Short mmCIF file of C-alpha atoms and ligand atoms in Angstrom, two decimals:
data_model
loop_
_atom_site.label_atom_id
_atom_site.label_comp_id
_atom_site.label_asym_id
_atom_site.label_seq_id
_atom_site.Cartn_x
_atom_site.Cartn_y
_atom_site.Cartn_z
CA MET A 776 -16.42 -16.56 0.73
CA MET A 777 -15.02 -15.74 -2.96
CA ARG A 778 -12.51 -13.19 -0.96
CA ARG A 779 -11.54 -16.20 1.10
CA VAL A 780 -10.94 -18.17 -2.36
CA LEU A 781 -8.87 -16.22 -4.06
CA LEU A 782 -7.19 -15.05 -1.28
CA ALA A 783 -6.03 -18.15 -0.91
CA LEU A 784 -5.09 -18.67 -4.62
CA SER A 785 -2.88 -15.58 -4.40
CA LYS A 786 -0.36 -17.50 -2.94
CA ASP A 787 -0.85 -20.97 -5.14
CA ASP A 788 2.18 -21.36 -7.52
CA ARG A 789 -0.19 -23.24 -9.79
CA THR A 790 -2.26 -20.14 -10.62
CA ARG A 791 0.45 -18.40 -10.87
CA ARG A 792 2.57 -19.16 -13.27
CA LEU A 793 -1.14 -20.15 -15.14
CA ALA A 794 -1.83 -16.42 -14.80
CA THR A 795 1.17 -14.84 -15.32
CA ARG A 796 1.45 -17.45 -18.41
CA THR A 797 -2.23 -16.03 -20.10
CA ALA A 798 -1.61 -12.87 -22.43
CA PHE A 799 -4.93 -12.31 -22.90
CA LEU A 800 -5.46 -11.64 -19.24
CA ARG A 801 -2.85 -8.60 -19.55
CA PRO A 802 -5.61 -5.65 -20.19
CA ALA A 803 -7.57 -6.91 -17.12
CA VAL A 804 -4.19 -6.68 -14.89
CA ARG A 805 -3.25 -3.04 -16.62
CA ARG A 806 -5.99 -1.61 -14.93
CA PHE A 807 -4.59 -2.35 -11.42
CA ILE A 808 -0.54 -2.25 -12.65
CA ALA A 809 0.82 0.89 -13.98
CA GLY A 810 3.18 -2.30 -16.08
CA GLU A 811 5.84 -4.45 -15.91
CA THR A 812 9.05 -1.32 -16.68
CA LEU A 813 10.29 1.15 -14.42
CA GLU A 814 9.91 3.27 -17.86
CA ASP A 815 6.54 2.63 -17.61
CA ALA A 816 5.72 3.06 -13.85
CA LEU A 817 8.25 6.49 -14.29
CA GLY A 818 4.82 7.39 -17.23
CA VAL A 819 2.03 6.89 -15.33
CA VAL A 820 3.96 8.83 -12.00
CA ALA A 821 4.62 12.14 -13.88
CA ASP A 822 0.44 12.33 -15.35
CA LEU A 823 -0.27 11.92 -12.03
CA ASN A 824 1.96 14.82 -10.86
CA ARG A 825 0.82 16.59 -13.81
CA ARG A 826 -3.02 16.01 -12.42
CA GLY A 827 -1.47 17.23 -9.06
CA LEU A 828 -1.44 14.28 -7.19
CA LEU A 829 1.60 12.93 -5.74
CA ALA A 830 2.83 8.41 -6.24
CA SER A 831 4.46 6.06 -3.77
CA LEU A 832 5.88 3.42 -6.66
CA ASP A 833 5.71 -0.04 -5.44
CA LEU A 834 7.95 -2.38 -7.73
CA LEU A 835 6.13 -5.74 -7.11
CA GLY A 836 7.01 -8.80 -5.52
CA GLU A 837 7.20 -11.19 -2.16
CA SER A 838 8.31 -13.84 -0.03
CA THR A 839 11.01 -13.46 -1.76
CA THR A 840 13.09 -17.14 -1.19
CA THR A 841 16.73 -16.80 -1.68
CA ALA A 842 19.16 -13.65 -0.45
CA ASP A 843 19.99 -12.62 -3.85
CA ASP A 844 16.85 -12.33 -4.40
CA ALA A 845 16.09 -10.14 -2.12
CA ARG A 846 19.37 -7.89 -2.30
CA ARG A 847 18.58 -7.81 -6.48
CA ALA A 848 15.73 -6.29 -5.16
CA ALA A 849 17.02 -3.48 -2.35
CA ALA A 850 19.32 -2.99 -6.12
CA ALA A 851 16.34 -1.98 -7.98
CA TYR A 852 14.53 -0.18 -5.39
CA GLY A 853 17.89 2.22 -5.42
CA ALA A 854 17.39 2.17 -9.50
CA VAL A 855 13.76 3.87 -9.17
CA LEU A 856 14.87 6.69 -6.64
CA ASP A 857 17.85 7.46 -9.10
CA ALA A 858 15.17 7.42 -11.71
CA VAL A 859 12.60 9.31 -9.82
CA HIS A 860 15.31 11.74 -8.23
CA ARG A 861 17.11 13.16 -11.84
CA ARG A 862 13.69 13.21 -13.11
CA GLY A 863 11.88 15.55 -10.28
CA LEU A 864 9.34 13.19 -10.06
CA ARG A 865 7.17 14.07 -6.85
CA ALA A 866 6.98 10.90 -5.32
CA GLY A 867 8.34 8.06 -2.75
CA ILE A 868 8.50 4.53 -2.17
CA SER A 869 6.75 1.53 -1.12
CA VAL A 870 8.73 -1.76 0.00
CA LYS A 871 7.42 -4.99 0.99
CA LEU A 872 9.70 -6.27 4.17
CA SER A 873 9.17 -9.77 3.11
CA GLN A 874 10.22 -8.76 -0.33
CA LEU A 875 13.93 -7.50 1.06
CA GLY A 876 14.17 -11.03 2.44
CA LEU A 877 12.18 -10.57 5.78
CA ASP A 878 11.54 -14.63 5.18
CA LEU A 879 14.84 -15.73 5.39
CA SER A 880 16.08 -13.42 7.79
CA VAL A 881 15.57 -10.62 9.80
CA ASP A 882 18.28 -8.98 9.66
CA LEU A 883 19.06 -9.17 5.79
CA ALA A 884 15.52 -7.45 5.79
CA GLU A 885 17.24 -4.90 8.04
CA ASP A 886 20.48 -4.43 6.44
CA LEU A 887 18.54 -3.72 3.10
CA LEU A 888 16.32 -1.36 4.64
CA ARG A 889 17.83 0.66 5.76
CA GLY A 890 20.10 1.08 3.17
CA ILE A 891 16.74 1.59 0.90
CA ALA A 892 16.30 4.18 3.62
CA SER A 893 19.61 6.02 3.18
CA ALA A 894 19.33 6.60 -0.40
CA ALA A 895 16.42 7.90 -0.60
CA ARG A 896 17.40 10.29 2.51
CA GLU A 897 20.10 11.56 0.12
CA ARG A 898 17.59 11.65 -2.84
CA HIS A 899 14.82 13.80 0.20
CA ARG A 900 12.60 10.65 -0.53
CA PHE A 901 10.38 9.47 2.15
CA VAL A 902 9.62 5.04 2.49
CA ARG A 903 7.19 3.47 3.18
CA VAL A 904 6.69 -0.39 4.86
CA ASP A 905 4.06 -1.82 3.74
CA MET A 906 2.55 -4.27 5.85
CA GLU A 907 1.72 -8.01 4.42
CA ASP A 908 -0.33 -11.00 6.95
CA SER A 909 -0.35 -11.05 10.13
CA ALA A 910 2.34 -13.97 10.78
CA ARG A 911 5.13 -11.10 9.36
CA LEU A 912 3.61 -8.51 12.00
CA PRO A 913 6.17 -8.19 14.55
CA ALA A 914 9.54 -9.48 12.42
CA THR A 915 7.91 -6.26 10.07
CA LEU A 916 7.56 -3.24 13.09
CA ASP A 917 11.50 -5.09 14.90
CA VAL A 918 12.91 -4.35 11.35
CA PHE A 919 10.75 -0.61 11.09
CA GLU A 920 11.82 0.67 14.72
CA ARG A 921 15.32 -0.75 14.38
CA VAL A 922 15.90 1.68 11.05
CA TRP A 923 13.61 3.91 12.51
CA ASP A 924 15.25 4.39 15.62
CA ASP A 925 18.64 4.45 13.61
CA GLY A 926 17.49 7.96 12.51
CA PHE A 927 15.58 6.76 9.32
CA HIS A 928 12.84 9.11 9.86
CA ASN A 929 12.60 9.71 6.24
CA THR A 930 10.11 6.34 7.16
CA GLY A 931 6.72 5.26 7.77
CA ILE A 932 4.60 2.13 8.74
CA ALA A 933 1.16 0.81 7.71
CA LEU A 934 -0.36 -0.58 9.95
CA GLN A 935 -4.21 -2.33 9.35
CA ALA A 936 -7.43 -1.55 10.48
CA TYR A 937 -9.44 -4.80 11.05
CA LEU A 938 -6.63 -6.16 13.93
CA TYR A 939 -7.18 -5.39 17.39
CA ARG A 940 -3.84 -4.61 17.72
CA THR A 941 -3.86 -1.95 16.14
CA PRO A 942 -4.68 0.69 17.69
CA GLN A 943 -2.05 0.16 20.61
CA ASP A 944 0.58 0.62 18.06
CA VAL A 945 -1.37 3.03 16.82
CA GLU A 946 -0.83 5.11 20.88
CA ARG A 947 2.65 3.26 20.69
CA TYR A 948 4.53 5.11 16.80
CA LEU A 949 2.28 8.40 17.37
CA ALA A 950 3.97 8.89 20.43
CA ARG A 951 7.23 8.78 18.66
CA GLY A 952 6.41 10.51 15.74
CA VAL A 953 6.14 7.58 13.56
CA SER A 954 4.40 8.98 10.12
CA ILE A 955 1.19 5.72 9.87
CA ARG A 956 -0.57 5.45 6.73
CA LEU A 957 -3.81 3.58 7.75
CA CYS A 958 -5.46 1.09 5.76
CA LYS A 959 -7.97 -1.06 5.69
CA GLY A 960 -5.88 -4.56 5.75
CA ALA A 961 -5.60 -6.93 2.25
CA TYR A 962 -4.73 -10.51 3.48
CA ALA A 963 -7.03 -13.03 5.18
CA GLU A 964 -7.11 -13.34 8.39
CA PRO A 965 -8.52 -14.96 11.59
CA ALA A 966 -11.59 -13.54 13.72
CA ALA A 967 -8.85 -14.42 16.68
CA ILE A 968 -6.64 -11.05 15.85
CA ALA A 969 -9.34 -9.75 13.77
CA PHE A 970 -12.76 -8.27 13.48
CA PRO A 971 -14.37 -11.04 10.35
CA ARG A 972 -16.79 -7.82 9.87
CA LYS A 973 -16.60 -4.89 7.75
CA ALA A 974 -19.14 -3.04 9.54
CA ASP A 975 -16.74 -3.45 12.74
CA VAL A 976 -13.54 -2.50 10.68
CA ASP A 977 -14.82 0.19 9.69
CA ARG A 978 -15.37 1.45 13.03
CA GLN A 979 -12.24 1.05 13.89
CA PHE A 980 -10.44 2.47 11.20
CA ALA A 981 -12.94 5.96 11.66
CA ARG A 982 -11.80 5.82 14.88
CA LEU A 983 -8.49 5.64 14.65
CA ILE A 984 -8.35 8.28 11.59
CA GLU A 985 -9.75 10.92 14.29
CA ARG A 986 -6.32 9.62 17.13
CA LEU A 987 -4.31 10.12 13.58
CA LEU A 988 -5.47 13.42 12.40
CA ALA A 989 -5.47 15.04 16.26
CA GLU A 990 -2.11 13.78 17.53
CA GLY A 991 -0.17 12.13 13.85
CA THR A 992 3.35 13.40 12.10
CA ASN A 993 1.66 13.06 8.04
CA PRO A 994 -0.61 10.79 9.08
CA ALA A 995 -1.91 8.90 5.35
CA ILE A 996 -5.51 7.71 5.32
CA ALA A 997 -5.76 5.47 2.72
CA THR A 998 -9.20 3.71 1.19
CA HIS A 999 -11.28 4.07 -1.34
CA ASP A 1000 -14.08 4.85 1.60
CA GLU A 1001 -15.98 7.58 0.37
CA ARG A 1002 -17.73 7.34 3.54
CA LEU A 1003 -15.01 7.61 5.53
CA ILE A 1004 -12.72 9.84 3.87
CA VAL A 1005 -15.83 12.91 4.35
CA GLN A 1006 -15.74 11.86 7.57
CA ALA A 1007 -11.54 12.59 7.48
CA LYS A 1008 -12.06 15.82 6.12
CA THR A 1009 -14.88 16.84 8.81
CA PHE A 1010 -12.53 16.12 11.75
CA ALA A 1011 -10.65 17.90 10.44
CA ARG A 1012 -12.40 21.05 9.42
CA ALA A 1013 -13.84 20.73 12.75
CA HIS A 1014 -10.83 20.88 14.44
CA ALA A 1015 -9.04 23.21 11.91
CA ILE A 1016 -6.64 20.64 11.03
CA PRO A 1017 -4.89 21.97 7.86
CA PRO A 1018 -4.32 20.40 4.66
CA ASP A 1019 -1.36 20.44 4.27
CA ARG A 1020 -1.08 18.16 7.77
CA PHE A 1021 -2.05 14.31 6.42
CA GLU A 1022 -2.83 13.17 3.34
CA PHE A 1023 -5.18 10.38 1.82
CA GLN A 1024 -3.58 8.25 0.27
CA PHE A 1025 -5.31 5.97 -2.74
CA LEU A 1026 -4.80 2.54 -5.05
CA HIS A 1027 -3.07 2.67 -8.60
CA GLY A 1028 -6.90 2.38 -11.07
CA ILE A 1029 -9.11 2.90 -8.45
CA ARG A 1030 -11.61 6.21 -8.19
CA ARG A 1031 -9.52 8.60 -10.32
CA ASP A 1032 -12.45 10.52 -9.68
CA LEU A 1033 -12.20 10.39 -6.08
CA GLN A 1034 -8.57 11.23 -5.92
CA GLU A 1035 -8.69 14.36 -8.94
CA ALA A 1036 -11.76 15.54 -6.78
CA LEU A 1037 -9.47 15.86 -3.26
CA ALA A 1038 -6.56 16.72 -5.09
CA ARG A 1039 -8.80 20.02 -6.99
CA GLU A 1040 -10.15 20.94 -2.82
CA GLY A 1041 -6.44 21.76 -1.88
CA PHE A 1042 -6.19 18.03 -0.46
CA ARG A 1043 -2.48 16.22 -0.26
CA VAL A 1044 -3.11 12.85 -2.17
CA ARG A 1045 -0.52 10.48 -3.29
CA VAL A 1046 -1.90 7.03 -5.17
CA TYR A 1047 -0.07 3.60 -4.38
CA VAL A 1048 1.90 3.05 -8.33
CA PRO A 1049 2.53 -0.99 -8.12
CA PHE A 1050 4.86 -1.96 -11.67
CA GLY A 1051 6.78 -5.22 -12.43
CA PRO A 1052 6.40 -8.79 -13.42
CA GLN A 1053 5.34 -9.68 -10.65
CA TRP A 1054 2.07 -9.00 -10.02
CA TYR A 1055 0.25 -11.73 -9.05
CA PRO A 1056 -0.36 -11.49 -5.58
CA TYR A 1057 -1.13 -8.01 -5.66
CA PHE A 1058 -3.86 -8.62 -8.29
CA MET A 1059 -5.59 -10.78 -6.27
CA ARG A 1060 -5.67 -9.11 -3.61
CA ARG A 1061 -7.50 -6.73 -5.70
CA LEU A 1062 -10.03 -8.84 -6.73
CA ALA A 1063 -11.01 -10.57 -3.07
CA GLU A 1064 -11.41 -6.71 -2.36
CA ARG A 1065 -14.55 -6.30 -4.95
CA PRO A 1066 -15.88 -9.52 -6.08
CA ALA A 1067 -17.66 -7.29 -9.40
CA ASN A 1068 -14.04 -6.86 -10.74
CA VAL A 1069 -14.21 -10.94 -11.13
CA LEU A 1070 -16.77 -10.17 -13.64
CA PHE A 1071 -15.09 -7.06 -15.05
CA ILE A 1072 -12.76 -9.42 -16.01
CA VAL A 1073 -14.81 -12.17 -17.30
CA ARG A 1074 -16.84 -9.31 -18.93
CA HIS A 1075 -13.47 -8.68 -20.65
CA LEU A 1076 -12.48 -11.90 -21.79
CA LEU A 1077 -15.58 -12.79 -23.41
CA ARG A 1078 -15.90 -9.83 -25.18
CA PRO A 1079 -15.32 -10.60 -28.87
C1 FAD B 746 -2.81 3.56 -0.39
C2 FAD B 746 -3.03 1.92 0.03
C3 FAD B 746 -1.98 1.23 0.70
C4 FAD B 746 -2.39 -0.07 1.03
N1 FAD B 746 -1.22 -0.10 2.25
C5 FAD B 746 -1.95 -1.58 2.35
C6 FAD B 746 -1.08 -2.85 3.32
O1 FAD B 746 0.87 -2.45 3.30
N2 FAD B 746 -1.58 -3.88 3.82
C7 FAD B 746 -2.23 -4.37 3.67
O2 FAD B 746 -2.80 -5.21 4.09
N3 FAD B 746 -3.47 -3.03 2.05
C8 FAD B 746 -3.41 -2.65 1.66
N4 FAD B 746 -3.98 -1.60 0.93
C9 FAD B 746 -5.58 -2.51 1.36
C10 FAD B 746 -6.63 -1.97 2.11
O3 FAD B 746 -5.91 -3.23 2.98
C11 FAD B 746 -7.56 -2.32 1.77
O4 FAD B 746 -7.49 -3.52 1.19
C12 FAD B 746 -8.39 -1.26 0.33
O5 FAD B 746 -7.86 -0.58 0.12
C13 FAD B 746 -9.59 -2.05 -0.08
O6 FAD B 746 -10.20 -1.47 1.24
P1 FAD B 746 -11.10 0.16 0.97
O7 FAD B 746 -10.49 0.76 2.28
O8 FAD B 746 -10.82 1.01 -0.19
O9 FAD B 746 -12.44 0.07 2.23
P2 FAD B 746 -13.49 -0.86 0.75
O10 FAD B 746 -14.58 -1.57 2.39
O11 FAD B 746 -13.09 -2.31 0.95
O12 FAD B 746 -13.48 -0.22 -0.44
C14 FAD B 746 -14.15 0.55 -0.34
C15 FAD B 746 -14.91 1.42 -2.05
O13 FAD B 746 -13.82 1.40 -2.93
C16 FAD B 746 -14.15 0.92 -4.12
N5 FAD B 746 -12.63 -0.28 -3.55
C17 FAD B 746 -12.34 -0.58 -2.73
N6 FAD B 746 -11.64 -1.89 -3.17
C18 FAD B 746 -11.24 -1.78 -4.62
C19 FAD B 746 -11.01 -2.71 -5.47
N7 FAD B 746 -9.78 -3.91 -5.40
N8 FAD B 746 -11.63 -2.79 -7.07
C20 FAD B 746 -12.43 -1.89 -7.00
N9 FAD B 746 -12.88 -0.85 -6.25
C21 FAD B 746 -12.41 -1.00 -4.83
C22 FAD B 746 -15.13 0.27 -4.29
O14 FAD B 746 -15.80 1.54 -4.17
C23 FAD B 746 -15.94 0.08 -2.69
O15 FAD B 746 -16.48 -0.22 -2.26
C24 FAD B 746 -3.41 -0.69 1.06
C25 FAD B 746 -4.56 0.80 0.26
C26 FAD B 746 -4.25 2.08 -0.76
C27 FAD B 746 -5.49 2.95 -0.64
#
């Protein structure tokens, strides 16, 4: 119930305007967001690299409503790639196609993604296409596939275990050698297309991890769920899959202890580092995932 309310609020413009003007929310937001500027984010990435962790930078923004804004976002990603390259940081990027104008024109999003993938390839960087809500899924896969088919194999896709269709998408991409990031899924979806019960999502996630580990090209296991992480490690060990064949991924600010423990054990660990002024919908999805986060904020606000 609380999850649904927070996810509905994540799309509400009035609440967004109020929240982004509310200065005392900022410290709570900083738990999940690396900062509002590229410089803030690069500092976080440098620190992660020092601790043996990799990063994927996400310039926050989604549901772009003008072609100019979409082009500006793509140009900003160019600047991110330049800065990462100049400083020799161990990081790629994550992009949302609705930020690149997917809702306005599929062709525009495709052109901009191709430009970003090309700039990334010149700098030996990887571009992960995030998965958004199910209404955008078919167009997201179309655009991704067209760019992949053009030879940009420094790109990969995120798939969500809560969707019934995901096993078919996984098999299709496994066969083509596409790198898949598997996550549980962060949006409110109807029971007609997604498992409503967490236990079913977890079961599908566990099954898909095994497929990715057995046959995937650089798969990414994106979860903070310790039980599923242990299961992945056990499966990899039992099937002699070396730790450099896959990676674990975490969101910035969540389970830092586990990130470091896995890196110490010799696993590849990448942290998703979101930054930028448009933090509101991302922040609300993080609150929706864990009601305790709302209490954390309330406690923070009530602190003298
Ligand atoms: C690297 C990465 C990339 C992602 N990319 C996408 C994407 O492209 N599309 C998409 O739909 N979703 C994406 N997600 C979000 C994902 O779908 C889940 O919503 C999110 O990861 C929470 O699920 P969980 O796997 O951690 O498991 P859960 O069962 O929700 O959580 C397991 C445990 O993790 C901790 N935890 C989880 N979430 C939080 C939180 N917000 N705050 C504090 N602790 C928490 C808690 O200890 C919890 O008990 C991504 C997640 C990661 C890690």
